[in-house]
């Protein structure tokens, strides 16, 4: 019976064409480790080249879901590593395409007492990653939890400004004491270094500095530790995730994010190191007029699309909020400056959902929108 289901799943997969190579995904050798169990749970690895349309993941998922008897579909997206991968634009002479370089696992640092360690990440900058990290931290602190926030975005460390913090953190007994603002303990590389230095730093230096931070900061006992990661999915991010022992992550995106591939690569980074993605937070999703009308300014659906591709929930859609940047520039996250505003209400709700999610509850909560 499983054999029959297996065949039907294979057939469904063969119906998905990869237009880049002009073959279906099975013939193109993109499917590996296909497994179908007695309960109809299907899992396989999908070798997705950088040049391939990321939408193939969703197409495959829905093709397999449509097969009678399939109860669940798990897709592990990987970049192919063998010769010939990434074809098109490689150097002449037929040298094998670059395989993903093995990332040496940095020594994880033992961080007892930091509570739930959650990374806030994004495929690219400017989507509101720091805004989300800052407001979630404050909202969690407002509900009486002990919260730390590490601004690890060396390329654009804007957390201090969002909290109105300008002073250097003090050093006591050879340990750095985080600055407390709006009930959150903060550390940012932006507070510690010369303004323009990071632009010239390379990955290994960044990794060293961040590890030092993790060791030398006296965080005390926390319930939640949020990490505002640098945008992107390079080695700096990866080693940070590993050395900070990040346990879970959320990915922030915007509705018009065309490059679902960015988000996919972000999720893959977390997958490589076994860190689950709790879900997607879509920011700047719509605008609520003073009379309460909801207007979608950008083309919509980016967050849902990314969530579908990854098989994780879309946690929330945060509206565009007039005045948000001005408040932030004056050191007031929106949940403090205008707690009743549509964006602040959604952010407070996300904090609640995070709490129940990390506690292993409430996984099927509806998407929060304003
Ligand atoms: N929902 C929103 N409504 C209005 N402005 C926003 C919203 N989210 C973020 N912003 C503004 O967009 C800019 C980029 O946000 P930021 O959090 O710094 O992005 P990132 O950390 O991803 O680079 C900031 O000026 C911020 O105030
Ligand atoms: Mg930022």
PDB file of C-alpha atoms and ligand atoms in Angstrom, residues 122 125-131 133 151 153 155-159 162 228-231, ligand 2:
ATOM      1  CA  UNK A 122      16.020  38.832   7.723  1.00  0.00           C
ATOM      2  CA  UNK A 125      18.313  45.036   5.564  1.00  0.00           C
ATOM      3  CA  UNK A 126      15.660  47.695   5.964  1.00  0.00           C
ATOM      4  CA  UNK A 127      12.693  45.353   6.438  1.00  0.00           C
ATOM      5  CA  UNK A 128      12.202  46.238  10.110  1.00  0.00           C
ATOM      6  CA  UNK A 129      14.235  43.537  11.800  1.00  0.00           C
ATOM      7  CA  UNK A 130      15.537  45.870  14.532  1.00  0.00           C
ATOM      8  CA  UNK A 131      12.115  47.466  14.953  1.00  0.00           C
ATOM      9  CA  UNK A 133      13.473  42.943  17.879  1.00  0.00           C
ATOM     10  CA  UNK A 151      22.350  44.044  18.774  1.00  0.00           C
ATOM     11  CA  UNK A 153      23.953  43.764  13.481  1.00  0.00           C
ATOM     12  CA  UNK A 155      26.596  46.608   9.687  1.00  0.00           C
ATOM     13  CA  UNK A 156      23.703  48.718  10.914  1.00  0.00           C
ATOM     14  CA  UNK A 157      23.594  48.730  14.696  1.00  0.00           C
ATOM     15  CA  UNK A 158      20.562  50.916  15.339  1.00  0.00           C
ATOM     16  CA  UNK A 159      19.238  49.378  18.544  1.00  0.00           C
ATOM     17  CA  UNK A 162      15.888  53.080  19.140  1.00  0.00           C
ATOM     18  CA  UNK A 228      19.192  41.144  16.330  1.00  0.00           C
ATOM     19  CA  UNK A 229      21.226  39.340  13.668  1.00  0.00           C
ATOM     20  CA  UNK A 230      22.961  41.072  10.781  1.00  0.00           C
ATOM     21  CA  UNK A 231      20.809  40.779   7.645  1.00  0.00           C
TER      22      UNK A 231
HETATM   23 MG1  LIG B   2      18.615  46.879  11.955  1.00  0.00          MG
END
